[in-house]
mmCIF file of C-alpha atoms in Angstrom:
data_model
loop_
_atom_site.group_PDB
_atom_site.id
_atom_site.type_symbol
_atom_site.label_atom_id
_atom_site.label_comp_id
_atom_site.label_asym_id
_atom_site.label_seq_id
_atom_site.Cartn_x
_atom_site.Cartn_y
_atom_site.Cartn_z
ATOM 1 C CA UNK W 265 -7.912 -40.777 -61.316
ATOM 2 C CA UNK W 266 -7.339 -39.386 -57.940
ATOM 3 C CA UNK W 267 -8.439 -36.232 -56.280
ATOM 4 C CA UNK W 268 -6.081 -35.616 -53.541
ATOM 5 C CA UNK W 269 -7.754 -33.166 -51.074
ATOM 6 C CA UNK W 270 -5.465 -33.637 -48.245
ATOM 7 C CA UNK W 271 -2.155 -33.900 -50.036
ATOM 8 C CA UNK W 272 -1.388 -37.403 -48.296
ATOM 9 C CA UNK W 273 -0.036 -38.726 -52.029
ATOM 10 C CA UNK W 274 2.603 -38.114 -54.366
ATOM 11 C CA UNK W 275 2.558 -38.696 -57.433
ATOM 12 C CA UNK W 276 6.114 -40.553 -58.873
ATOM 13 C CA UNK W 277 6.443 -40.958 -62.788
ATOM 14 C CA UNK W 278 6.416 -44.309 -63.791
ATOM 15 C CA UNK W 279 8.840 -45.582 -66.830
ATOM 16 C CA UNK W 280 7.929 -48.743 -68.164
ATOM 17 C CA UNK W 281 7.591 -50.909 -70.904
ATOM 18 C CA UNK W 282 4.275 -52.533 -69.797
ATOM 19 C CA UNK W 283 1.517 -50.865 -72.407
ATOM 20 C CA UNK W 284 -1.982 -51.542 -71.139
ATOM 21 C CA UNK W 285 -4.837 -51.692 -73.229
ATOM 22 C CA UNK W 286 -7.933 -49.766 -72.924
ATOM 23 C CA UNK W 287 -11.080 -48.717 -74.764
ATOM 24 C CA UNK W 288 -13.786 -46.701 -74.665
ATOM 25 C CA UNK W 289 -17.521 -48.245 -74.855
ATOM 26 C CA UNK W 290 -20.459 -46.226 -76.091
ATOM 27 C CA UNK W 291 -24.519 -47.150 -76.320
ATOM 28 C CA UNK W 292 -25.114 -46.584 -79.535
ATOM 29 C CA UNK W 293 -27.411 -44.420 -79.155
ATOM 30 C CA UNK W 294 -25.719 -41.871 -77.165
ATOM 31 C CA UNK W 295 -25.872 -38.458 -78.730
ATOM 32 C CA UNK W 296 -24.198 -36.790 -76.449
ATOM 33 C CA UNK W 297 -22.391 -33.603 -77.618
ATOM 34 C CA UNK W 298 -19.858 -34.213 -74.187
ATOM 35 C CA UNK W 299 -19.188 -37.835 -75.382
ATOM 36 C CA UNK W 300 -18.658 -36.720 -79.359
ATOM 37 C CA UNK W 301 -16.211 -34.373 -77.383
ATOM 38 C CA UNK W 302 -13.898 -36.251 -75.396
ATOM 39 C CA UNK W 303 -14.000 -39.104 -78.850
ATOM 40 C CA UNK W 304 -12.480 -36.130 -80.948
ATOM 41 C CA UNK W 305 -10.089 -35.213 -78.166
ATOM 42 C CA UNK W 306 -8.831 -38.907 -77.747
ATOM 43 C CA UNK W 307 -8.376 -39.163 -81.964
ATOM 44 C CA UNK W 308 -6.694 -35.596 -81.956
ATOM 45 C CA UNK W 309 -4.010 -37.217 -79.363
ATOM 46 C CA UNK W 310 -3.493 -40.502 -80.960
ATOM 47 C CA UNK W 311 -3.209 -38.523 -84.284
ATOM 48 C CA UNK W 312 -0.471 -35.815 -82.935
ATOM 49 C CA UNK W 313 1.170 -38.755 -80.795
ATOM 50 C CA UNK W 314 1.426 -41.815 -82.365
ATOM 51 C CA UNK W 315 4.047 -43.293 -80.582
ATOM 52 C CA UNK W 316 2.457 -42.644 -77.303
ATOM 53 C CA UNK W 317 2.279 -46.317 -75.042
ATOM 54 C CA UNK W 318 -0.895 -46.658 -73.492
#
């Protein structure tokens, strides 16, 4: 992720047929309400978008 303060890039879309995996790790004993968050916001999008490439 990029934070662009100076507006130096651009950001181009990028069309391809490469699909890169990713995952998201966890302790298991992390409670936190922020992480429970962002895990029901990930299987919301999967859910309404299956056919989304990562």
């Amino acid at each position: 992720f990029l934070n662009d303060h100076n507006g130096e890039f651009a950001w181009l879309e990028f069309d391809s047929e490469v699909i890169i995996p990713c995952g998201v790790y966890t302790h298991k004993n992390d409670q936190r309400e922020s992480l429970h968050a962002f895990i029901k916001l990930l299987q919301h999008f999967y859910l309404d978008q299956p056919n989304f490439k990562v």
